[in-house]
Coordinates of C-alpha atoms in Angstrom, one line a residue:
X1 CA 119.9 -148.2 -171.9
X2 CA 120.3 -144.9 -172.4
X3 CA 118.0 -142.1 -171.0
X4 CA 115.8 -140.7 -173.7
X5 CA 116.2 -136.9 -174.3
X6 CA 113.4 -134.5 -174.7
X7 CA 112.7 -131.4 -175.7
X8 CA 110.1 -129.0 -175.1
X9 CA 109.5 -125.8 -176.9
X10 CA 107.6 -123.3 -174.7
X11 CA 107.0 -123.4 -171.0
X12 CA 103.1 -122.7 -171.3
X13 CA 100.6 -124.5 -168.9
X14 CA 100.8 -127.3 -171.6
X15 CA 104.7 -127.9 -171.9
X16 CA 105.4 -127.3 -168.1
X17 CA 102.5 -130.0 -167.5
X18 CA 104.6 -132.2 -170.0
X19 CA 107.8 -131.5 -168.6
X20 CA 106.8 -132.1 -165.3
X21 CA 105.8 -135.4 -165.9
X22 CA 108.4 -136.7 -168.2
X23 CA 111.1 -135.8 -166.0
X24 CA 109.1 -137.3 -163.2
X25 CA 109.3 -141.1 -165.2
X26 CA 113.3 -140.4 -165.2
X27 CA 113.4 -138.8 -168.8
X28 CA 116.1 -135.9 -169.5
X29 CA 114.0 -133.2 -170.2
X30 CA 114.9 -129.5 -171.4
X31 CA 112.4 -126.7 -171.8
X32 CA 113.3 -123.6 -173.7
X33 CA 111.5 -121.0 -174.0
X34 CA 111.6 -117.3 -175.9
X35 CA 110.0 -115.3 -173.2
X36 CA 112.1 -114.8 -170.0
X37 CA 109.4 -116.0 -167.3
X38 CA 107.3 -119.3 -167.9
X39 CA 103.5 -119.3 -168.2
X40 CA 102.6 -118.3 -171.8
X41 CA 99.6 -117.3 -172.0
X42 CA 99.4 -117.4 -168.3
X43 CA 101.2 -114.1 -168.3
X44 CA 101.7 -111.5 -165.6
X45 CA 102.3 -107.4 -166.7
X46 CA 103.8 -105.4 -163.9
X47 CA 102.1 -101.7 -163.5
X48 CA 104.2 -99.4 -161.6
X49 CA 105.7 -102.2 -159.6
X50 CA 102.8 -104.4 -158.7
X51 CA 101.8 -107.5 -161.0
X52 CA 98.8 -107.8 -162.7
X53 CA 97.2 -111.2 -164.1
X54 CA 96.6 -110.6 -167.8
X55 CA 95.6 -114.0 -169.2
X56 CA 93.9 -116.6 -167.4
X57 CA 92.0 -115.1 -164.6
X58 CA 90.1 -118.2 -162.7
X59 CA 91.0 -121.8 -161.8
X60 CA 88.7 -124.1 -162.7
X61 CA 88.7 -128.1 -163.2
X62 CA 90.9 -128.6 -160.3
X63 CA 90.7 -132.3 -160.9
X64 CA 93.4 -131.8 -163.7
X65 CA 96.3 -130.8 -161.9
X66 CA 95.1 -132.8 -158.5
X67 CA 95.5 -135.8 -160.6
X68 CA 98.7 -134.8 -162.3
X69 CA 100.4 -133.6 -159.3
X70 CA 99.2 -137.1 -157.5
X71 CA 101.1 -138.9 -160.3
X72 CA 104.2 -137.0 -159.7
X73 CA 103.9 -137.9 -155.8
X74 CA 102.9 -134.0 -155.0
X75 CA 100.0 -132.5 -153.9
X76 CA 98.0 -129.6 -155.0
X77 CA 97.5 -128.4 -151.3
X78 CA 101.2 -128.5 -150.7
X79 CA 102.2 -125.6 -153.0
X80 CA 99.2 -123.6 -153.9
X81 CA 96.5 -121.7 -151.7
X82 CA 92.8 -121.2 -152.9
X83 CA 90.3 -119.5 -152.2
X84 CA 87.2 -120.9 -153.4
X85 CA 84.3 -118.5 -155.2
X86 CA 81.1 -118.4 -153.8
X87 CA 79.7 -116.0 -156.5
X88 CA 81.1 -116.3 -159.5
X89 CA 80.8 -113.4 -161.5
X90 CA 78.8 -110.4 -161.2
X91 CA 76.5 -109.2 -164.3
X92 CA 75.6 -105.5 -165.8
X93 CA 73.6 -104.4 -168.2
X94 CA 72.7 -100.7 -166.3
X95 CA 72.6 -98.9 -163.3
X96 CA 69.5 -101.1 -162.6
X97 CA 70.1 -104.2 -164.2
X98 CA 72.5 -106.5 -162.2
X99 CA 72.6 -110.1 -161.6
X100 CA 75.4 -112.4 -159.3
X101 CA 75.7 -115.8 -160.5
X102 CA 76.8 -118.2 -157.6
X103 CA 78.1 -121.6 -157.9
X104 CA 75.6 -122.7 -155.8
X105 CA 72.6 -123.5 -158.3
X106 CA 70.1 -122.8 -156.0
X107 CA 71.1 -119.1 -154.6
X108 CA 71.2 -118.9 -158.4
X109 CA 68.1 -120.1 -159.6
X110 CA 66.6 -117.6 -156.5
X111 CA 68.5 -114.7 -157.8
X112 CA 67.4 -115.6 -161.7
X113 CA 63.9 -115.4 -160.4
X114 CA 64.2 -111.9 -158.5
X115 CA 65.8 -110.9 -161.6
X116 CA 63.4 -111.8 -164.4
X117 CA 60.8 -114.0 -163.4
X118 CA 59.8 -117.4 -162.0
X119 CA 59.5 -119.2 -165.0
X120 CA 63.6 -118.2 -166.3
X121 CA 64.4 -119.5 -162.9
X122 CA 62.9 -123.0 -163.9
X123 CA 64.7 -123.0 -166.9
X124 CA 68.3 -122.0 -165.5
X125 CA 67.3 -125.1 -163.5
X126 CA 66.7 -127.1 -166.5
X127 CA 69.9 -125.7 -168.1
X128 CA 72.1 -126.8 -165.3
X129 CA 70.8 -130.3 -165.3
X130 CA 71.7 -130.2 -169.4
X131 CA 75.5 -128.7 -168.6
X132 CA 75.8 -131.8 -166.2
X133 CA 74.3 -134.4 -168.6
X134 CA 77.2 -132.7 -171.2
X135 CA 79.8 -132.7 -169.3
X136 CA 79.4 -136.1 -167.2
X137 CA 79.2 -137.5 -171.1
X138 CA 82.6 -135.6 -172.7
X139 CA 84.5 -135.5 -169.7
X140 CA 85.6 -139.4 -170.5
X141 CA 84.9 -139.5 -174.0
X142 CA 86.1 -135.7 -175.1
X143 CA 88.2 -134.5 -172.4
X144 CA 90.6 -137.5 -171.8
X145 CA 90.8 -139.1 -175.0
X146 CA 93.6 -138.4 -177.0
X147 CA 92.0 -136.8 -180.4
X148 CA 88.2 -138.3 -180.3
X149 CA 86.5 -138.5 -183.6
X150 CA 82.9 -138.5 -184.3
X151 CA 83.2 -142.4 -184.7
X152 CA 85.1 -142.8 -181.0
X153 CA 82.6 -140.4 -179.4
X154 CA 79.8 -143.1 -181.1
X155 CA 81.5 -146.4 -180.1
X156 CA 82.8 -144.9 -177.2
X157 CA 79.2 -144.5 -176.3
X158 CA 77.8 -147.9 -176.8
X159 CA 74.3 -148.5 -178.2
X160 CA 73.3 -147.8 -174.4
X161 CA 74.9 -144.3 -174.4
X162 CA 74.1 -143.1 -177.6
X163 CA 71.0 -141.2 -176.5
X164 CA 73.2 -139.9 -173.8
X165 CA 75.6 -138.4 -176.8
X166 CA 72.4 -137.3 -178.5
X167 CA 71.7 -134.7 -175.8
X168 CA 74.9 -133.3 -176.1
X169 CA 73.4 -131.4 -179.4
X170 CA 76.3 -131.6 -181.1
X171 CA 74.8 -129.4 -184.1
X172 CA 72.7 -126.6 -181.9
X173 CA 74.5 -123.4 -181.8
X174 CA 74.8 -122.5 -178.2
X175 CA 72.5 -119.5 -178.8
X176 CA 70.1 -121.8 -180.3
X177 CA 70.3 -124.2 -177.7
X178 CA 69.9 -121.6 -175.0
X179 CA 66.4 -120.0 -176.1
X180 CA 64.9 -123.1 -175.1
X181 CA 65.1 -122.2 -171.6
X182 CA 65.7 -118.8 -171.6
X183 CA 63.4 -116.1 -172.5
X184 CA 65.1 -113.2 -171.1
X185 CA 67.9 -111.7 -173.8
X186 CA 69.9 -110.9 -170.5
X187 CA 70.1 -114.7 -169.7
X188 CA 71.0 -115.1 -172.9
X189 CA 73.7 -113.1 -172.8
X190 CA 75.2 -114.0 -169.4
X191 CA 75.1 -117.8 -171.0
X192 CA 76.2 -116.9 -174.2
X193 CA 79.5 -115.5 -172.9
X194 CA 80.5 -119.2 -172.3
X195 CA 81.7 -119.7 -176.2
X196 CA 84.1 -116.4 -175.7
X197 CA 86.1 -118.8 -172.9
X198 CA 87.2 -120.7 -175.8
X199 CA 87.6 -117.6 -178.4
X200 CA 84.3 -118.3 -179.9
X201 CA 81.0 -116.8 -181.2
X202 CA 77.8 -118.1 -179.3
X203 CA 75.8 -118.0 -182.7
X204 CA 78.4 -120.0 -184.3
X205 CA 79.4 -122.2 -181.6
X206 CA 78.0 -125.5 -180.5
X207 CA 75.3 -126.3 -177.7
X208 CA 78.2 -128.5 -175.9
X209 CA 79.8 -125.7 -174.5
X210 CA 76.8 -125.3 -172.1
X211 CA 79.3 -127.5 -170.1
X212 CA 81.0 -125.0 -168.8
X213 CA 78.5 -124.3 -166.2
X214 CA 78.6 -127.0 -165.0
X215 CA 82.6 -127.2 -164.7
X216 CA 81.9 -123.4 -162.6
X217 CA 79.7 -124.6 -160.4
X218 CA 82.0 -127.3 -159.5
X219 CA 84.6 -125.0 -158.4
X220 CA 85.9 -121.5 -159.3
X221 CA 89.1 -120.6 -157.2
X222 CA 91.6 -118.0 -157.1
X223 CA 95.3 -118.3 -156.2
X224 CA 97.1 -116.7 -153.8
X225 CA 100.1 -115.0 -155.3
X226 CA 97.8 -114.9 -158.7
X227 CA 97.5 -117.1 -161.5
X228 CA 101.1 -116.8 -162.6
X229 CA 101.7 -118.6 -159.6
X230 CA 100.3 -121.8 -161.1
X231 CA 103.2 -121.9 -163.9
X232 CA 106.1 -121.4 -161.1
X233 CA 104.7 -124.2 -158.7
X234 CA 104.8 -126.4 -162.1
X235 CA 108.2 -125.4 -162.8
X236 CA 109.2 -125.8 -159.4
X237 CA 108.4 -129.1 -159.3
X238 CA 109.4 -130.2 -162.5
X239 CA 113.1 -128.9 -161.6
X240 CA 113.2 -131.1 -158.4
X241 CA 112.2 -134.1 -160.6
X242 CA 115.7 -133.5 -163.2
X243 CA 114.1 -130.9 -165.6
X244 CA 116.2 -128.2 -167.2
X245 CA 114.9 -125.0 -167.9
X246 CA 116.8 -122.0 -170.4
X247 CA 114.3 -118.8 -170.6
X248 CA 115.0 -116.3 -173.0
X249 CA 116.1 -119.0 -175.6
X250 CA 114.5 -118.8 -179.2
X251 CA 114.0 -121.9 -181.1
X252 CA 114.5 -121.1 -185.0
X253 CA 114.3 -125.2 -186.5
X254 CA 112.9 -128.8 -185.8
X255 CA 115.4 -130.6 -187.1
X256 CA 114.4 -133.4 -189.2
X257 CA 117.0 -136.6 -190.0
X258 CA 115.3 -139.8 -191.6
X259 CA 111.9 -139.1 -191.7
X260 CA 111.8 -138.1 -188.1
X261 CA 112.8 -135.3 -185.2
X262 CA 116.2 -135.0 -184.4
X263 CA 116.8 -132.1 -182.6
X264 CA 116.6 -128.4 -182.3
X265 CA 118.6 -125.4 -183.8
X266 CA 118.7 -122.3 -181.7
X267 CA 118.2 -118.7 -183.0
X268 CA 122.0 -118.2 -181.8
X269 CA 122.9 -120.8 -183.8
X270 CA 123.5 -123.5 -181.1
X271 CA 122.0 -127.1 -181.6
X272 CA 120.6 -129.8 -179.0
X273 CA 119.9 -133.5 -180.4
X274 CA 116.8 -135.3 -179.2
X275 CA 114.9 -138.3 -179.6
X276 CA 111.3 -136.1 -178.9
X277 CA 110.4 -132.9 -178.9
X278 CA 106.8 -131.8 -177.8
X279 CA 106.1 -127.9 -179.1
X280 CA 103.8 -125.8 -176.8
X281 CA 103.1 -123.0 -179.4
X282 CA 99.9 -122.2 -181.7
X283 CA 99.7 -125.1 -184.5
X284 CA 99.5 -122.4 -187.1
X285 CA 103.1 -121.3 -186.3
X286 CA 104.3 -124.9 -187.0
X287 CA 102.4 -125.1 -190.1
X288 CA 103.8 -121.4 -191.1
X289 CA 107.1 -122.2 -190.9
X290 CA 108.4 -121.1 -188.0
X291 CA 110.2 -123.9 -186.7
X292 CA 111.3 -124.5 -190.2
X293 CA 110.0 -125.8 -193.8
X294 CA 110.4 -129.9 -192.7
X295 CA 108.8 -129.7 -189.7
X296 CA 105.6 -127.0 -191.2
X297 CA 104.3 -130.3 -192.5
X298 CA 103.7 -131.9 -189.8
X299 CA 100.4 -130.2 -189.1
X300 CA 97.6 -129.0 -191.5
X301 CA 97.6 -124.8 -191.6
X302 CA 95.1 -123.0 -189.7
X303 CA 92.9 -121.1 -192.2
X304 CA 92.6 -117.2 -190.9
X305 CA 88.8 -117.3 -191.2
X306 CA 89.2 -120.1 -188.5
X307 CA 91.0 -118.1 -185.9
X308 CA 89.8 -117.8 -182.3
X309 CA 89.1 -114.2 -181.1
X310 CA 91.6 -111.9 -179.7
X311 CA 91.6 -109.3 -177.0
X312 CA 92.3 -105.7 -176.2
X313 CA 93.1 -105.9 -172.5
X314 CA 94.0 -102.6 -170.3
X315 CA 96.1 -103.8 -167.2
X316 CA 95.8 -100.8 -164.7
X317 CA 95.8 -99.3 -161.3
X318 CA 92.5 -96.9 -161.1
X319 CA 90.4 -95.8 -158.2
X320 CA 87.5 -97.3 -158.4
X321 CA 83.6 -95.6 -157.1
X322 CA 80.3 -96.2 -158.0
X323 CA 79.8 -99.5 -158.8
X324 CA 80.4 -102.9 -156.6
X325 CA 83.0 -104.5 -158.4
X326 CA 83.7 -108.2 -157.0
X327 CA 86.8 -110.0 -158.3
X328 CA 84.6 -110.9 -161.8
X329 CA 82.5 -108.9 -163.3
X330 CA 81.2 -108.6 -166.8
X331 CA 79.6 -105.4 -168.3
X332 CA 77.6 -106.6 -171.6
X333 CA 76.7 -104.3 -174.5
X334 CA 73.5 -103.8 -176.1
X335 CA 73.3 -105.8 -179.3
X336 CA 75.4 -109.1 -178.6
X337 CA 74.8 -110.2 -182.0
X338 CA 76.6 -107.0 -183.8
X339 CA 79.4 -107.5 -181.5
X340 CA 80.6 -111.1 -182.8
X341 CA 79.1 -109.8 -186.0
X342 CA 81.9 -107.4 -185.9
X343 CA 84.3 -109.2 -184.8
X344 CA 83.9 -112.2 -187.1
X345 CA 82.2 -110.6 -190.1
X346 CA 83.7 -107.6 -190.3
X347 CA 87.6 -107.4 -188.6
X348 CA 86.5 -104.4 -186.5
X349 CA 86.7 -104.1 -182.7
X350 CA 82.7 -104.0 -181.5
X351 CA 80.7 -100.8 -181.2
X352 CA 79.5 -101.4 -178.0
X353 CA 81.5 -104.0 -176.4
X354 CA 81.1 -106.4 -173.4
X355 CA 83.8 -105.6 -171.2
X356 CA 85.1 -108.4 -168.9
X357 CA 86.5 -106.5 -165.5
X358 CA 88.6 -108.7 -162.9
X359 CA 89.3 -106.9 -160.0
X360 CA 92.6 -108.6 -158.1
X361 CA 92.3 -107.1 -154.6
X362 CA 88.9 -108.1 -153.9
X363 CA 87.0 -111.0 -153.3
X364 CA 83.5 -112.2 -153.8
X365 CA 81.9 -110.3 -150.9
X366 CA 80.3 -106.8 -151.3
X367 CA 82.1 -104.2 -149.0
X368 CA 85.4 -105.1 -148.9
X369 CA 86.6 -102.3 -150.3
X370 CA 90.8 -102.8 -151.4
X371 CA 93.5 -99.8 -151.0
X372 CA 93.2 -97.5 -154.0
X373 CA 94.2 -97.6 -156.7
X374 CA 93.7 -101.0 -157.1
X375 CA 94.5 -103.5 -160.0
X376 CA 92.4 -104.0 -162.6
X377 CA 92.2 -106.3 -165.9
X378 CA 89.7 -105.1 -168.7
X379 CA 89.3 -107.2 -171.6
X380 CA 87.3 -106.9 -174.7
X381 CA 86.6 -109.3 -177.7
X382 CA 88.6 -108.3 -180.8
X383 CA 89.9 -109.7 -184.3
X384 CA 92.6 -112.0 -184.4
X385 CA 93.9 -109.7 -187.3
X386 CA 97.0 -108.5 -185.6
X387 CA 99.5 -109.9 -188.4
X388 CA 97.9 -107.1 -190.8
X389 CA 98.5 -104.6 -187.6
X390 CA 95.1 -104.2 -187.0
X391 CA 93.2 -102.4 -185.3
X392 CA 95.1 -99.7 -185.5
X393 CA 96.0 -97.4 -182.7
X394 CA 92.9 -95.2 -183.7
X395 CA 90.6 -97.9 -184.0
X396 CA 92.1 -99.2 -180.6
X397 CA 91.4 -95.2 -178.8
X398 CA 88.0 -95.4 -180.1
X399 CA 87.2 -99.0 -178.2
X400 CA 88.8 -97.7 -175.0
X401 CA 86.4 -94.9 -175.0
X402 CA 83.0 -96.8 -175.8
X403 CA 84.6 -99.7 -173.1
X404 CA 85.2 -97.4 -170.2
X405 CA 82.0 -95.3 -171.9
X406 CA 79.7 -98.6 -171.1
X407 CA 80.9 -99.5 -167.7
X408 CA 80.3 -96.0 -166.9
X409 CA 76.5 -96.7 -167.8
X410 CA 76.8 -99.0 -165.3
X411 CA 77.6 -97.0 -162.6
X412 CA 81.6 -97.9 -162.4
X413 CA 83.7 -94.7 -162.5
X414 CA 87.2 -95.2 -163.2
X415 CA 90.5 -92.7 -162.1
X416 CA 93.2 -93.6 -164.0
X417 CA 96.1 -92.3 -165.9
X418 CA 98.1 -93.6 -169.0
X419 CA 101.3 -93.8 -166.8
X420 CA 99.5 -97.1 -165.0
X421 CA 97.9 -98.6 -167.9
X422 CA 99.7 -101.3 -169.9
X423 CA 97.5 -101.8 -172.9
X424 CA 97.6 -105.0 -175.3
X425 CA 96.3 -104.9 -178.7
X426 CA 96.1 -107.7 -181.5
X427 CA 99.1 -106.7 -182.8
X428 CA 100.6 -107.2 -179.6
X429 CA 99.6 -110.4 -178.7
X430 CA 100.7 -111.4 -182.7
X431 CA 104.1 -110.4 -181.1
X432 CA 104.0 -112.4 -178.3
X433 CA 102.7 -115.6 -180.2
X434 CA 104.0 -115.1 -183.4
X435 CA 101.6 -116.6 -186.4
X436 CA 98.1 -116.4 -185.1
X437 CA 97.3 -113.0 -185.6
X438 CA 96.8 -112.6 -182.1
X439 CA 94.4 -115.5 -181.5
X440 CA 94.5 -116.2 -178.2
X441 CA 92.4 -119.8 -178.1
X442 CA 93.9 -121.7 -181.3
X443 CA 91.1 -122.2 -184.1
X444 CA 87.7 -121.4 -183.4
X445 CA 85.2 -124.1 -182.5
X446 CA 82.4 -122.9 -185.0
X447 CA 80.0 -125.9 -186.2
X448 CA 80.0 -129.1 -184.8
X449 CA 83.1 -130.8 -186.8
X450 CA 85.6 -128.2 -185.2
X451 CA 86.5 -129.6 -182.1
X452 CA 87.7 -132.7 -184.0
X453 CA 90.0 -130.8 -186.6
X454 CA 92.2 -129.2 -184.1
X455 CA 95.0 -131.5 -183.8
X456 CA 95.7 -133.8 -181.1
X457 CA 99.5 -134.8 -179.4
X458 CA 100.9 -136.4 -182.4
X459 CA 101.7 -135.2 -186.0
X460 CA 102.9 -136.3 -188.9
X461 CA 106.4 -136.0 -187.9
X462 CA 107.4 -138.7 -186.2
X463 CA 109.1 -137.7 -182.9
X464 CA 106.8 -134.4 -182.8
X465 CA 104.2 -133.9 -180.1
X466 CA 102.2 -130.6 -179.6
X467 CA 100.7 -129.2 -176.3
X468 CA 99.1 -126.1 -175.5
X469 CA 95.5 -124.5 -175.8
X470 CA 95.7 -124.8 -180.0
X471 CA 95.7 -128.6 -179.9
X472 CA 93.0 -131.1 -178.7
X473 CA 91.4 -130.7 -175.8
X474 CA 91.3 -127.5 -176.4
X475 CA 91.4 -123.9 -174.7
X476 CA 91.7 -122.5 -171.2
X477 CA 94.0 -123.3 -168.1
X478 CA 93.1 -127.0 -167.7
X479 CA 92.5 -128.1 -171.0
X480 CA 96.3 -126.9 -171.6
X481 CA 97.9 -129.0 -168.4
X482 CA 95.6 -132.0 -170.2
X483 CA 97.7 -131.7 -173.4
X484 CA 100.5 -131.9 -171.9
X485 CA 98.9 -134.6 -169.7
X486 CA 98.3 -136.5 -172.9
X487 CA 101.2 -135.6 -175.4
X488 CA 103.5 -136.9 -171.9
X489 CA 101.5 -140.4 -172.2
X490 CA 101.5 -140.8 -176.2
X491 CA 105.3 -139.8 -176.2
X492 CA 106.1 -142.4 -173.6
X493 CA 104.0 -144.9 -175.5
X494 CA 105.7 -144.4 -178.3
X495 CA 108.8 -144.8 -176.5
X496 CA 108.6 -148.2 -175.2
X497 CA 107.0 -149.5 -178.4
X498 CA 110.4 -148.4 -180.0
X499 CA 112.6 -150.0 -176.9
X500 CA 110.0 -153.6 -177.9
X501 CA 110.4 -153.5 -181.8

């Protein structure tokens, strides 16, 4: 018979993950993507020659790709370094205030305590043991299911397990959920900052993304070479195993013939037939049209008031004094609420923002003090409004000064000059990923039904599967290589159920 042809549009985490294991089960795979270099979102900005990760920042669920590389006969250890993180992240509120979170729960709990008191210590305890319980329940339910439901989740469950889906508190907002064992705003805070990894609002989005604590403590890493390096391994290997790849190459249509995909037309006018096609893109530029009118309805349109946040991020080289950096470290604002407030309420980049720092030549050790200048990533929450070319580039000046304003607060002095800074605005990432306004997580996760309206690996088009951090399971590094993990099986499914009719 002959060998079915696929195509994949975009060579993110989620369609390298896919291509990697179609063309590892003897499928003729082709990936094209616009940009010249894989990774999507997993992107890499060079500053006066060196490169500086400018997406993802931190490994995390290494399960994922230990599994998927295991199916593929690979293995992880064979083509990446780590270097796991004993302290994950290091906290400011002031000069005074500072607070390392480690993956170890119990230097944690002993820091929480020195920090603000015995009794917050007992309840980041009590915390943990909730983010375990959550996660040990979605990880087979949620995480691994191809596009759960509320009924799957329950039957899923069993009459045994529903009191173990209870406690997930599927409609407590995680802010809610995180005053009962916090009393300390700080705490709060620090937790709170979990719903930003997946472009939300903590005082819109649900209790279950207390999970993600769990997932750190079971492993933070960085990669040698940076995180870029995770898209080139997967490339790598999905070459050896028959995969073609054309950078550079624009996709203008999904062709449609009977009811179903049948190919691709190229922006320079060339066309490729196919039986499949699996898009690793935002949903919402499918359903705008931009793979053309036919294929827009395969997938319902993301609503703007449902977009995930955005990001103004400064990739630079600075001399650094005053403050201990460590590779993470987060610098929160005063009034968390009137941040997301602004964000989500109003349009407008924050008044006094949280700024996220990650610091690329260190580690997680205090006195290790890299070669200046030294590369830096600083991020701050913004508006996915970058389709109406907002913020503008006055808006944007006045964020940079209250974001380098508050680390300063802290103590972290910055030397830096426009000529090694590579700024990224909403408008810019709108450019990069046309259609979502410069959303960088897909729809938001706000109330408990919106985890199960993103879509999942199939659409209504038959022959169309979608990947990437827009679709079910959702944002970040792993939950991408899932997708693809899962719009691989269903499209192979679908395959052989064709071959048996």
């Amino acid at each position: 018979m002959r060998t079915p042809r696929v195509a994949v549009i975009g060579a993110g985490i989620g369609g390298l993950s896919a291509a990697l294991l179609l063309a590892a089960r003897g499928l003729d795979v082709t990936v094209l993507e616009r940009a010249p270099e894989v990774g999507g979102k997993m992107r890499e900005v060079v500053v006066a020659g060196r490169p500086i990760d400018s997406g993802p920042t931190v490994f995390t669920m290494r399960w994922v790709f230990d599994e998927m590389l295991e199916s593929v006969g690979a293995r992880l250890e064979d083509h990446l370094v780590l270097h796991p993180l004993a302290v994950l992240a290091r906290h400011a509120w002031s000069e005074a205030e500072r607070l390392d979170l480690f993956a170890d729960i119990d230097a944690s709990a002993d820091t929480i305590g020195a920090f603000a008191g015995a009794q917050e210590a007992r309840g980041y305890r009590a915390f943990c043991d909730r983010a375990r319980r959550i996660y040990a329940t979605l990880e087979p339910a949620f995480i691994r299911t191809p596009r759960p439901t509320p009924v799957s989740l329950a039957l899923s469950a069993g009459l045994g397990g529903l009191g173990a889906l209870w406690g997930v508190s599927p409609f407590a907002t995680l802010w809610g959920a995180l005053g009962g064992h916090f009393a300390d705003p700080r705490l709060r805070q620090l937790f709170g900052r979990y719903a930003t990894y997946c472009g939300c609002s903590p005082f819109l989005a649900p209790a279950t993304l207390m999970l993600i604590a769990h997932v750190e403590q079971s492993g933070v890493w960085t990669v040698e070479g940076g995180m870029h390096r995770v898209a080139r391994v997967l490339r790598d290997l999905a070459t050896a195993r028959g995969a073609q790849f054309r950078l550079g190459t624009p996709v203008e249509e999904i062709m449609v013939r009977g009811g179903r995909t049948a190919g691709l037309r190229l922006a320079d006018g060339d066309t490729i037939a196919c039986d499949a096609v699996i898009l690793n893109a935002d949903a919402a530029a499918l359903a705008q049209g931009l793979f053309g009118a036919e294929a827009a309805r395969a997938v319902p349109a993301t609503r703007r008031e449902d977009r995930s946040l955005s990001a103004v991020t400064w990739s630079l080289l600075a001399e650094a004094e005053g403050f201990p950096l460590l590779r993470h470290t987060v610098f929160f604002g005063r009034d968390y609420a009137a941040e997301f407030d602004s964000v989500f309420r109003h349009g407008r980049l924050p008044g006094d923002p949280t700024v996220y720092v990650c610091a690329q030549d260190r580690g997680d050790e205090d006195g290790a003090t890299p070669a200046q200048p030294e590369r830096l990533l600083c991020l701050v929450n913004a508006p996915p409004r970058g389709d109406k070319g907002q913020p503008d580039a006055e808006e944007v000046a006045a964020c940079e000064t209250r974001a380098f304003e508050a680390m300063a607060r802290c103590g972290l002095r910055l030397r830096r000059s426009a000529e090694a800074t590579v700024v990224t605005t909403p408008t810019g990432f709108e450019r990069i990923f046309p259609a979502t306004g410069g959303a960088l997580y897909g729809r938001t996760v706000h109330g408990w039904q919106a985890s199960f309206q993103r879509p999942g690996a199939t659409t209504r088009l038959p022959g169309l599967y979608l990947a990437g951090g827009s679709v079910h399971p959702g944002a970040g590094v792993p939950m991408a290589a899932m997708s693809g993990r899962l719009a691989a099986e269903r499209l192979i499914a679908d395959l052989a159920s064709a071959r048996q009719a």
